[in-house]
C-alpha positions as a printed NumPy array, in Angstrom:
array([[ 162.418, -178.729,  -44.866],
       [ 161.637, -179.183,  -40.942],
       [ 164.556, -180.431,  -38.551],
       [ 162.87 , -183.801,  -38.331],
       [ 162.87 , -184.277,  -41.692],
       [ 166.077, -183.459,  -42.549],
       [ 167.001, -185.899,  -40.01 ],
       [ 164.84 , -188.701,  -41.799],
       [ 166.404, -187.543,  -45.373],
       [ 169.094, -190.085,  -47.332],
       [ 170.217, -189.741,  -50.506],
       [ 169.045, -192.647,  -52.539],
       [ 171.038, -193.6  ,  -55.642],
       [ 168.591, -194.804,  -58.091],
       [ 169.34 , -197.703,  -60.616],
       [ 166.351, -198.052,  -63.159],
       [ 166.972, -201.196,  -63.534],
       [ 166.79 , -203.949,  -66.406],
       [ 163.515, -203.171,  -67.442],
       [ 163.936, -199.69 ,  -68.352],
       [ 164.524, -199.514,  -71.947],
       [ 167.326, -196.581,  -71.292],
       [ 168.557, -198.783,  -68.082],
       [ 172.093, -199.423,  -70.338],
       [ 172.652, -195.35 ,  -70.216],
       [ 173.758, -193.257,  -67.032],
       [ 170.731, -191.66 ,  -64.82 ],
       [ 170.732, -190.606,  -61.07 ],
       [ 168.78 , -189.226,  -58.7  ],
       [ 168.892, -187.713,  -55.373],
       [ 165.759, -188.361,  -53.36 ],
       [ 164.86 , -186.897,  -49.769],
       [ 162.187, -189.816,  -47.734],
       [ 160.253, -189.592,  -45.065],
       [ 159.458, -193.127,  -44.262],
       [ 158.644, -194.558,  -48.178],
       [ 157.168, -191.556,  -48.521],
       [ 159.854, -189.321,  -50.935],
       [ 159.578, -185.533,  -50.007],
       [ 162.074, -184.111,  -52.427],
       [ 164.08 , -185.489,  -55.593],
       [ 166.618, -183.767,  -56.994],
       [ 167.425, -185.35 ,  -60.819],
       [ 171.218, -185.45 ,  -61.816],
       [ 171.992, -185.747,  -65.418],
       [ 175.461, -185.048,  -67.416],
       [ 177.078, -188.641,  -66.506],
       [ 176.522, -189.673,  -70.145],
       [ 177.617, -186.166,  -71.568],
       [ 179.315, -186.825,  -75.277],
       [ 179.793, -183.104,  -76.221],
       [ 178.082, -184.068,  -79.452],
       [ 177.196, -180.821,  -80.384],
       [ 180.68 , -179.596,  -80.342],
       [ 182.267, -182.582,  -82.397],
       [ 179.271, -181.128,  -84.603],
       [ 181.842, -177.899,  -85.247],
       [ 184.333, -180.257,  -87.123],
       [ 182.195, -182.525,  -89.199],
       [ 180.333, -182.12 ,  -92.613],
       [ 176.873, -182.608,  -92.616],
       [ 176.911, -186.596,  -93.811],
       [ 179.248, -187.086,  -90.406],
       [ 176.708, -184.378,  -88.701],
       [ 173.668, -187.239,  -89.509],
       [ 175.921, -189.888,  -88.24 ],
       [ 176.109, -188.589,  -84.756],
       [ 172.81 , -186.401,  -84.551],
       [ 170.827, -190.372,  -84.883],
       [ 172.492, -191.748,  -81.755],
       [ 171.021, -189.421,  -78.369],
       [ 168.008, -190.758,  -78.796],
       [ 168.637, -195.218,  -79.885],
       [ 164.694, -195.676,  -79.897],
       [ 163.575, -192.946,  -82.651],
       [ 167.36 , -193.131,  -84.514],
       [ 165.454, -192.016,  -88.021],
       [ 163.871, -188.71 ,  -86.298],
       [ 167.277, -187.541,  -85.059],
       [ 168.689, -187.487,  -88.121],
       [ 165.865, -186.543,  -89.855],
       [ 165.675, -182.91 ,  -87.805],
       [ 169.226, -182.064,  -88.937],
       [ 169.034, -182.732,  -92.561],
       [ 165.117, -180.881,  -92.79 ],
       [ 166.962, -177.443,  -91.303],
       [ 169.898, -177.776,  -94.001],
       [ 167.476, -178.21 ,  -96.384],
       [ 165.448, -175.366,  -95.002],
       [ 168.416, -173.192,  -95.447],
       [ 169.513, -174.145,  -98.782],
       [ 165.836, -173.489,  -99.861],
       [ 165.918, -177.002, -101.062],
       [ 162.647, -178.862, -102.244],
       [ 162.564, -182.64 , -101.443],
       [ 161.159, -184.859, -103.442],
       [ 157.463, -185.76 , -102.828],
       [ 158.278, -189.291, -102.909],
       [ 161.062, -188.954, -100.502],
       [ 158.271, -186.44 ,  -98.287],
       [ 155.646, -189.342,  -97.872],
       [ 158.515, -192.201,  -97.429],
       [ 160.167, -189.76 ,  -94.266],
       [ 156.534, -189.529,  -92.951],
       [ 156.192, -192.845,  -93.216],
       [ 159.218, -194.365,  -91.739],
       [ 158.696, -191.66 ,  -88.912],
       [ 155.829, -192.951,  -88.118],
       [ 157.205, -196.485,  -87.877],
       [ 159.701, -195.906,  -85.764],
       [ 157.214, -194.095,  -83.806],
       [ 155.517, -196.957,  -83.36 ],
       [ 158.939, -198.958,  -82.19 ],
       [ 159.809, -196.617,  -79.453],
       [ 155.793, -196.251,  -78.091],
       [ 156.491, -200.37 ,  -77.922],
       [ 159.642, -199.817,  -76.637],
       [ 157.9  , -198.15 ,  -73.408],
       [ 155.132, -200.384,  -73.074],
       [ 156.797, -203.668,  -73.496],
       [ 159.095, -203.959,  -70.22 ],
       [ 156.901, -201.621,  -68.133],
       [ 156.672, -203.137,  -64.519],
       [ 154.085, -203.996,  -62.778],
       [ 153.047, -204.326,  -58.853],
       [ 153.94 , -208.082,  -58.872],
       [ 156.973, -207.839,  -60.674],
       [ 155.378, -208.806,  -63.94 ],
       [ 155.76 , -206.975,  -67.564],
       [ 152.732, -205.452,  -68.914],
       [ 152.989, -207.097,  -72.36 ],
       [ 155.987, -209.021,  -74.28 ],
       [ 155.749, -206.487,  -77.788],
       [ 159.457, -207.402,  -78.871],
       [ 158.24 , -210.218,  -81.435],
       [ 156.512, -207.624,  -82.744],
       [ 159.384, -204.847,  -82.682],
       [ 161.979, -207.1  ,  -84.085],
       [ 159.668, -207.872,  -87.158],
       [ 159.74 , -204.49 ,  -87.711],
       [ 163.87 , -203.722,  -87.311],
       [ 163.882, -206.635,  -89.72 ],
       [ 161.527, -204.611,  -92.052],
       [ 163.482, -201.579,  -91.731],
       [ 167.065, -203.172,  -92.082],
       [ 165.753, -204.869,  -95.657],
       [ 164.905, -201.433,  -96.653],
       [ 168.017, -199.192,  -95.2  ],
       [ 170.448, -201.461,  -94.066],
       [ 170.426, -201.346,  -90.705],
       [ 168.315, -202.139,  -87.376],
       [ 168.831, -198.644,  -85.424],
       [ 170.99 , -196.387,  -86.248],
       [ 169.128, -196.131,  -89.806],
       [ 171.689, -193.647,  -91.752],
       [ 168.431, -193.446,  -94.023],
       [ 168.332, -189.696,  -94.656],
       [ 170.703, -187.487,  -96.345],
       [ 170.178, -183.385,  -97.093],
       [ 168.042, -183.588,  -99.916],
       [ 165.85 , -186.74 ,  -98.943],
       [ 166.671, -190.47 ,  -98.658],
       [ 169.589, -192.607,  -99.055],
       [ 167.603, -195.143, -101.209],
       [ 164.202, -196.106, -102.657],
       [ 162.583, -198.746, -100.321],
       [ 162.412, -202.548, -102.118],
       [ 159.345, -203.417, -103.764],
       [ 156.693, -205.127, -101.677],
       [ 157.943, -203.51 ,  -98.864],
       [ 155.008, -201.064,  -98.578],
       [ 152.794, -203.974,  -98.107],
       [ 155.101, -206.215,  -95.651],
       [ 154.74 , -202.784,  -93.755],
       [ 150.737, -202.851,  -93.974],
       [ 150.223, -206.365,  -92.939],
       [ 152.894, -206.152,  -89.738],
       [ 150.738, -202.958,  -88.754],
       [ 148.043, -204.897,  -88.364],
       [ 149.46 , -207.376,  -86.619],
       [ 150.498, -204.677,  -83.846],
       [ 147.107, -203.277,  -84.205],
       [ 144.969, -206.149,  -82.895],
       [ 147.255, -206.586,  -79.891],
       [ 146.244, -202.647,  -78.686],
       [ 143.082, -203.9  ,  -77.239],
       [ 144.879, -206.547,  -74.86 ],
       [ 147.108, -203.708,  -74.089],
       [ 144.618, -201.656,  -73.071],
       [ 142.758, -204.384,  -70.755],
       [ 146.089, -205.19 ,  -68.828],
       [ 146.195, -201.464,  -68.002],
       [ 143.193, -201.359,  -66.703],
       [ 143.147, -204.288,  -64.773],
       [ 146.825, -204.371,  -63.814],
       [ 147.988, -200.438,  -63.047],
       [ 144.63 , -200.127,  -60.662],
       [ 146.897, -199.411,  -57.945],
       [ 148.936, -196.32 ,  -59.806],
       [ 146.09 , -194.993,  -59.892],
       [ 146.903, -190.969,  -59.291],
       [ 150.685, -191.674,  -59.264],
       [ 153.145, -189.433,  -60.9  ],
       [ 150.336, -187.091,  -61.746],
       [ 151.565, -184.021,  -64.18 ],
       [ 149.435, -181.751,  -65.155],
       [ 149.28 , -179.31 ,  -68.032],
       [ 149.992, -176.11 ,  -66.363],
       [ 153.545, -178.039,  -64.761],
       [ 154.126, -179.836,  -68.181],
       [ 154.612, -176.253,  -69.707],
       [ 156.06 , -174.758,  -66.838],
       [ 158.867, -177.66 ,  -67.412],
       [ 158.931, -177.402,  -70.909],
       [ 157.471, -181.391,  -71.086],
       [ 156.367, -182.342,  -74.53 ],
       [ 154.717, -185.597,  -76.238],
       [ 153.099, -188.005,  -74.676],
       [ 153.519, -187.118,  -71.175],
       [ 152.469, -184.177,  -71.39 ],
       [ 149.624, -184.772,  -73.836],
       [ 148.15 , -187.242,  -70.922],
       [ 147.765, -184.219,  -68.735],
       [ 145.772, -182.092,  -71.098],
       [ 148.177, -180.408,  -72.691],
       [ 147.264, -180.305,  -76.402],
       [ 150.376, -179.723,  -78.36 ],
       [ 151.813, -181.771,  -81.367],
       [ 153.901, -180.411,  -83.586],
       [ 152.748, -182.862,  -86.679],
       [ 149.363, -180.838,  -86.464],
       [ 150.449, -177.41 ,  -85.032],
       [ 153.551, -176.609,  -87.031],
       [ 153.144, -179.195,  -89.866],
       [ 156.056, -180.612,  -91.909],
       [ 156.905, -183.476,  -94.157],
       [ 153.132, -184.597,  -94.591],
       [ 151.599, -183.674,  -91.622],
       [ 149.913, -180.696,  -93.24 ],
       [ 147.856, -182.957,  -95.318],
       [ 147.443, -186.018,  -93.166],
       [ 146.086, -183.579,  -89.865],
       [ 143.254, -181.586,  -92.034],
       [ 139.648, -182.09 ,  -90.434],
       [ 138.719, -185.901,  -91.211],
       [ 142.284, -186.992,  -91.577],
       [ 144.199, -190.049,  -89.839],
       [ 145.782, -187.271,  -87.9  ],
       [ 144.661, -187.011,  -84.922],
       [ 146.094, -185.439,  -81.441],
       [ 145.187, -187.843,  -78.215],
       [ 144.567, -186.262,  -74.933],
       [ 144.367, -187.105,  -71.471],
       [ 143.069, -185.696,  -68.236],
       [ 144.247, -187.169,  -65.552],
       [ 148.05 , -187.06 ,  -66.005],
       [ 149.171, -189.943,  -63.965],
       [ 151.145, -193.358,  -64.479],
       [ 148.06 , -195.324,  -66.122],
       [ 146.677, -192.387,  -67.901],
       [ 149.915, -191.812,  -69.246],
       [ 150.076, -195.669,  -70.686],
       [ 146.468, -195.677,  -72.478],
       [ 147.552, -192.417,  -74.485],
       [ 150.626, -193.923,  -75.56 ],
       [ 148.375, -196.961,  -76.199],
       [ 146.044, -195.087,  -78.431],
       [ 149.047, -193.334,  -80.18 ],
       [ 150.311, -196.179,  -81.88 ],
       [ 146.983, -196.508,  -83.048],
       [ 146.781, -193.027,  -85.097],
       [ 150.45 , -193.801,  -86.055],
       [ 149.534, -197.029,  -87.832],
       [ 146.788, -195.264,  -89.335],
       [ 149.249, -192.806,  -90.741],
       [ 151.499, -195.28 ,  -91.938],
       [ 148.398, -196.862,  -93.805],
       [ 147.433, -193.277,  -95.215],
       [ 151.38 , -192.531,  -96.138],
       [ 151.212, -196.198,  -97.957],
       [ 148.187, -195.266, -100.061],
       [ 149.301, -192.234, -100.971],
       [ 153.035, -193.591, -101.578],
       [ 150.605, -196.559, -103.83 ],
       [ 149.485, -193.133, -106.225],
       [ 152.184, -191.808, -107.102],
       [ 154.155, -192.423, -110.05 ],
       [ 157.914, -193.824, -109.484],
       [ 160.559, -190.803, -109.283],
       [ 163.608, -190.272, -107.159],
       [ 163.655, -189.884, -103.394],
       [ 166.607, -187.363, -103.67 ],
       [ 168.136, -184.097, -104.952],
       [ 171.593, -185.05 , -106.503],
       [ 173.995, -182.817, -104.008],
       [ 178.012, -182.747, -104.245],
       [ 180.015, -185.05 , -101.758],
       [ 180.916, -181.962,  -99.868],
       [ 178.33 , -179.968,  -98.949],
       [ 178.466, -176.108,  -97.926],
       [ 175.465, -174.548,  -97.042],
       [ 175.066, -170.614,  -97.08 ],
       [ 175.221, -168.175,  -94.478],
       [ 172.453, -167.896,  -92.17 ],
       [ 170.6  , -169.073,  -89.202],
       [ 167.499, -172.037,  -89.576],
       [ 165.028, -173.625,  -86.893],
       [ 163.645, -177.21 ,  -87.473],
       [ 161.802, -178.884,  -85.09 ],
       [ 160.348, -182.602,  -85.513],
       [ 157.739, -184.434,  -82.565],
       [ 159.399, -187.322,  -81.931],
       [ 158.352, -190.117,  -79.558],
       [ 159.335, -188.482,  -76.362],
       [ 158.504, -184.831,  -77.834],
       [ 159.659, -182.043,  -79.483],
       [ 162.82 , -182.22 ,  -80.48 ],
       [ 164.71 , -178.705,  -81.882],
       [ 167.79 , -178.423,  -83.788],
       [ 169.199, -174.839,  -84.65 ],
       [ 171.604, -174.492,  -86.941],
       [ 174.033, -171.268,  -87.31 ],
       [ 176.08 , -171.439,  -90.76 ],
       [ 178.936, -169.417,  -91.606],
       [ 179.292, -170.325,  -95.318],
       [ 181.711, -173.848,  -94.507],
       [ 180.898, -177.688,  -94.754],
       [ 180.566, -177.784,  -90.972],
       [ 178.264, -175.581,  -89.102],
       [ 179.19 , -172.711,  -87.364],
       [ 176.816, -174.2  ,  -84.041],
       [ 173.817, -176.601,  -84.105],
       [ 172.125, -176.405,  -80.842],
       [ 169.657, -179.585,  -80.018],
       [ 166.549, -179.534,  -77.91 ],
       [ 165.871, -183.083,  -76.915],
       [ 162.801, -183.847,  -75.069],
       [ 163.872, -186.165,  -72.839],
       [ 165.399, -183.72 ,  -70.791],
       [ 162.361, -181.507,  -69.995],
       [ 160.986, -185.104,  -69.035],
       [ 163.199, -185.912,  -66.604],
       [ 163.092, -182.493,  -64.886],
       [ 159.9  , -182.35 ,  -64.168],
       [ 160.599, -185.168,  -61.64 ],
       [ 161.505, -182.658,  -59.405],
       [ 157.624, -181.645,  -59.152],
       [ 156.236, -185.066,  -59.368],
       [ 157.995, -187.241,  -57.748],
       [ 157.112, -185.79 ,  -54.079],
       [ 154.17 , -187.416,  -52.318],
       [ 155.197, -190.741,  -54.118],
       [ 156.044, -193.78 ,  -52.357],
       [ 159.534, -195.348,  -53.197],
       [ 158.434, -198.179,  -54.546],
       [ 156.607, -196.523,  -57.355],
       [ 159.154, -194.48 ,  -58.408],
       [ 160.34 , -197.064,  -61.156],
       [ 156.455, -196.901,  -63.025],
       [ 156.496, -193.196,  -62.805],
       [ 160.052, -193.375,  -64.662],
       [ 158.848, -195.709,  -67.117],
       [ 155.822, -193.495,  -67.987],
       [ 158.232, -190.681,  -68.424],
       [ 158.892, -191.755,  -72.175],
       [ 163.256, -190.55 ,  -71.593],
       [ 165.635, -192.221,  -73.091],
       [ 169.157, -191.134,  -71.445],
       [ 170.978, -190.134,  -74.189],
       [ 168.739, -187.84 ,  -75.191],
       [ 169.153, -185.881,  -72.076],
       [ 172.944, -185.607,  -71.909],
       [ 173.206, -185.624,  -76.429]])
């Protein structure tokens, strides 16, 4: 950096603001300007640190769920979901198919809630929102708290498959709410074209930086970079619902900025309602049967090492788990996408003006617990 700009450089404390669906977590960063012009940025995470994965150490694995669902408050069900797939991994336990297509299904959902999550409060130029899409998320919190009890933090997995059966008529509550969200994507898709005109080549990431970084999902999918785990490293039903001439599909983008970044997520929660559709007919098939493996309270799971990893709404999300033979793990390491996200700001942010740093943030797809865990 040249004398002069040094001399035109303040650091710029940076509040996302209301709007942000992770605004109520801790998130800073350190940006050098020239003008409105921002020539460096510098993000600084850790301020909402919980040391999760040590309190991890001295709790069983029904605590471990408990805790693993809360880094990331948009996608609760995937969190959770992660753990309990690499204890089963490890035990060599086989889930029940019923409880296989209900995980994929309710994965998918909450897919859906966090892609609206995004889109919803995203500002625009004149201080507008893009689209109101909480009538539509709160019908389905209501859906999913008739089914597991709860709005968020689901608690609806356990090692071995699901906590309970879902209600009947549920299945098709699901279905019709889907297609409620479904014929609001075209709207969505006008207002981004007509509205995010001017972001136009903002926050551009590419695919080359997105792996340099280590970005997953979404944002990195809008730059070209074709990665999903659901069709490259399939589990739960992925395997079947990503064959050629499936619902499965993987979206990609080119251009890698703030609007591009938008119409994929758009388009996403169109191939996740058609899974959910898919997971409902095949869920309609098959003959009633549980949607668990009767385990003891206290479960020990054998020596070894396992490696699950689940594509959640932000990305790939990793969860290693070392056992020593004891109802707590020796160490279970996450990988939460959202931090990858946010360091790529580094590279992306310079050569943006100030006053669209808060639309390249809210393209990001981060939620701030899921960067500190």
């Amino acid at each position: 950096m040249t004398g002069e700009q040094r001399a035109l450089t303040v650091d710029v404390p940076l509040a996302l603001g209301p709007d942000h669906p992770s605004a109520h977590g801790m998130f800073r960063i350190a940006l050098a300007v020239q003008g409105d012009l921002i020539v460096a940025a510098d993000p600084l995470v850790g301020h909402l640190h919980r040391g999760v994965e040590k309190l991890f150490e001295v709790r069983d694995y029904r605590q471990i769920l408990a805790l693993a669902n809360r880094h990331d408050w948009l996608a609760a069900f995937g969190n959770e979901l992660g753990v309990a797939m690499a204890a089963e991994r490890l035990l060599g336990l086989e889930v029940a198919t019923r409880a296989v297509w209900l995980r994929t299904l309710v994965a998918e959902l909450t897919r859906v809630l966090a892609h609206c999550a995004f889109l919803g409060p995203f500002p625009l130029s004149d201080g507008a929102r893009l689209a109101d899409l909480f009538a539509e998320r709160e019908r389905l919190h209501d859906l999913l708290e008739r089914a597991f009890g709860a709005r968020i933090h689901l608690m609806a997995n356990q090692v071995g498959g699901l906590r309970t059966d879902v209600p009947a008529g549920w299945l098709d509550q699901v279905r019709r709410e889907g297609a409620t969200i479904r014929a609001r994507l075209p709207e969505l898709h006008d207002r981004v074209r007509e509205r995010c005109a001017g972001l136009s080549g903002v926050g551009r990431l590419d695919a080359a930086t997105a792996a340099a970084y280590g970005v997953t999902g979404p944002a990195a999918r809008a730059g070209g970079l074709d990665l999903d785990l659901r069709r490259d490293d399939p589990y739960l039903a992925y395997g079947e619902l990503f064959t050629p001439g499936g619902p499965g599909v993987v979206v990609l983008g080119t251009d890698g900025d703030v609007p591009e970044r938008l119409r994929l997520l758009i388009d996403q929660i169109a191939v996740s309602l058609d899974l959910v559709d898919a997971c409902i007919d095949r869920l309609g098939e098959l003959p009633p049967g549980p949607v668990n493996v009767p385990l003891p309270k206290v479960i020990r799971l054998p020596e070894g090492r396992m490696y699950a990893a689940t594509e959640s709404p932000p990305g790939v999300n990793g969860y290693y788990l070392v056992s020593r033979g004891d109802k707590a793990p020796w160490r279970l390491k996450l990988r939460s996408a959202s931090f990858n996200n946010v360091a790529a700001l580094a590279q992306i942010l310079p050569g943006t003006r100030v006053g669209d740093v808060t639309a390249v943030l809210a393209s990001l797809f981060f939620v701030v617990g899921d960067i500190d865990k």
